[in-house]
Amino acid sequence: MAGGERLTRLTGTVGGPNCDDDDCPNVYATEHGTFVVQGDAYGGFTVPDGEGLVEIPEHILREAVRALGW
């Protein structure tokens, strides 16, 4: 993802947990049709260099799907 790319926040606004300090799990859509996931780092196994995993609650993915109208 290029620096300064605009992200569209899909979650964290409807029916989720109390997230007053902006550090809750979220899903964002990029300008080129991919997704960025914000959440707690997952350490279940080692991923290749330059990649990462995050763990997010099911309701966050459901909210992102609703936001996309799927």
PDB file of C-alpha atoms in Angstrom:
ATOM      1  CA  MET A   1       0.000   0.000   0.000  1.00  0.00           C
ATOM      2  CA  ALA A   2       1.390   3.346  -1.006  1.00  0.00           C
ATOM      3  CA  GLY A   3       1.882   5.996   1.654  1.00  0.00           C
ATOM      4  CA  GLY A   4      -0.996   8.437   1.888  1.00  0.00           C
ATOM      5  CA  GLU A   5      -3.519   6.113   0.263  1.00  0.00           C
ATOM      6  CA  ARG A   6      -7.085   6.849   1.300  1.00  0.00           C
ATOM      7  CA  LEU A   7      -8.799   4.141   3.361  1.00  0.00           C
ATOM      8  CA  THR A   8     -12.557   3.830   3.818  1.00  0.00           C
ATOM      9  CA  ARG A   9     -13.477   2.607   7.291  1.00  0.00           C
ATOM     10  CA  LEU A  10     -16.111  -0.155   7.049  1.00  0.00           C
ATOM     11  CA  THR A  11     -16.446  -1.037  10.730  1.00  0.00           C
ATOM     12  CA  GLY A  12     -16.410   0.474  14.191  1.00  0.00           C
ATOM     13  CA  THR A  13     -19.486   2.614  13.711  1.00  0.00           C
ATOM     14  CA  VAL A  14     -22.515   0.289  13.916  1.00  0.00           C
ATOM     15  CA  GLY A  15     -23.398  -1.954  16.867  1.00  0.00           C
ATOM     16  CA  GLY A  16     -19.810  -2.744  17.847  1.00  0.00           C
ATOM     17  CA  PRO A  17     -18.178  -2.578  21.251  1.00  0.00           C
ATOM     18  CA  ASN A  18     -17.374   0.729  22.941  1.00  0.00           C
ATOM     19  CA  CYS A  19     -14.353   2.073  21.079  1.00  0.00           C
ATOM     20  CA  ASP A  20     -13.734   5.544  22.454  1.00  0.00           C
ATOM     21  CA  ASP A  21      -9.960   5.571  21.989  1.00  0.00           C
ATOM     22  CA  ASP A  22      -9.773   4.534  18.279  1.00  0.00           C
ATOM     23  CA  ASP A  23      -7.841   1.307  18.947  1.00  0.00           C
ATOM     24  CA  CYS A  24     -10.607  -1.219  18.246  1.00  0.00           C
ATOM     25  CA  PRO A  25     -10.435  -3.860  15.519  1.00  0.00           C
ATOM     26  CA  ASN A  26     -11.563  -2.439  12.172  1.00  0.00           C
ATOM     27  CA  VAL A  27     -11.713  -3.293   8.491  1.00  0.00           C
ATOM     28  CA  TYR A  28     -10.871  -0.680   5.848  1.00  0.00           C
ATOM     29  CA  ALA A  29     -11.296  -0.740   2.055  1.00  0.00           C
ATOM     30  CA  THR A  30      -8.426   0.614  -0.067  1.00  0.00           C
ATOM     31  CA  GLU A  31      -8.719   2.662  -3.255  1.00  0.00           C
ATOM     32  CA  HIS A  32      -7.634  -0.333  -5.344  1.00  0.00           C
ATOM     33  CA  GLY A  33     -10.101  -2.944  -4.096  1.00  0.00           C
ATOM     34  CA  THR A  34      -8.219  -4.596  -1.240  1.00  0.00           C
ATOM     35  CA  PHE A  35      -8.791  -4.527   2.520  1.00  0.00           C
ATOM     36  CA  VAL A  36      -6.693  -3.483   5.491  1.00  0.00           C
ATOM     37  CA  VAL A  37      -7.474  -5.087   8.852  1.00  0.00           C
ATOM     38  CA  GLN A  38      -6.601  -3.405  12.155  1.00  0.00           C
ATOM     39  CA  GLY A  39      -6.539  -5.610  15.236  1.00  0.00           C
ATOM     40  CA  ASP A  40      -4.483  -7.384  17.850  1.00  0.00           C
ATOM     41  CA  ALA A  41      -1.374  -9.074  16.451  1.00  0.00           C
ATOM     42  CA  TYR A  42      -1.761 -12.849  16.159  1.00  0.00           C
ATOM     43  CA  GLY A  43       1.275 -14.916  17.125  1.00  0.00           C
ATOM     44  CA  GLY A  44      -0.031 -18.417  16.334  1.00  0.00           C
ATOM     45  CA  PHE A  45       2.627 -19.060  13.695  1.00  0.00           C
ATOM     46  CA  THR A  46       5.397 -17.247  11.842  1.00  0.00           C
ATOM     47  CA  VAL A  47       4.499 -15.540   8.567  1.00  0.00           C
ATOM     48  CA  PRO A  48       6.945 -14.637   5.770  1.00  0.00           C
ATOM     49  CA  ASP A  49       8.871 -11.357   5.974  1.00  0.00           C
ATOM     50  CA  GLY A  50       6.749  -8.363   5.049  1.00  0.00           C
ATOM     51  CA  GLU A  51       3.468 -10.080   5.989  1.00  0.00           C
ATOM     52  CA  GLY A  52       1.427 -10.046   9.180  1.00  0.00           C
ATOM     53  CA  LEU A  53      -1.691 -11.498  10.764  1.00  0.00           C
ATOM     54  CA  VAL A  54      -4.277  -9.889  13.002  1.00  0.00           C
ATOM     55  CA  GLU A  55      -7.114 -11.457  14.942  1.00  0.00           C
ATOM     56  CA  ILE A  56     -10.484  -9.701  14.860  1.00  0.00           C
ATOM     57  CA  PRO A  57     -13.897 -10.614  16.290  1.00  0.00           C
ATOM     58  CA  GLU A  58     -16.569 -12.102  14.012  1.00  0.00           C
ATOM     59  CA  HIS A  59     -18.888  -9.089  14.472  1.00  0.00           C
ATOM     60  CA  ILE A  60     -16.271  -6.850  12.837  1.00  0.00           C
ATOM     61  CA  LEU A  61     -16.292  -8.921   9.619  1.00  0.00           C
ATOM     62  CA  ARG A  62     -20.109  -9.022   9.645  1.00  0.00           C
ATOM     63  CA  GLU A  63     -20.169  -5.236   9.973  1.00  0.00           C
ATOM     64  CA  ALA A  64     -17.751  -4.847   7.027  1.00  0.00           C
ATOM     65  CA  VAL A  65     -19.924  -7.126   4.873  1.00  0.00           C
ATOM     66  CA  ARG A  66     -23.014  -5.081   5.797  1.00  0.00           C
ATOM     67  CA  ALA A  67     -21.197  -1.844   4.918  1.00  0.00           C
ATOM     68  CA  LEU A  68     -20.403  -3.254   1.470  1.00  0.00           C
ATOM     69  CA  GLY A  69     -24.008  -4.377   0.961  1.00  0.00           C
ATOM     70  CA  TRP A  70     -23.068  -8.036   0.392  1.00  0.00           C
TER      71      TRP A  70
END
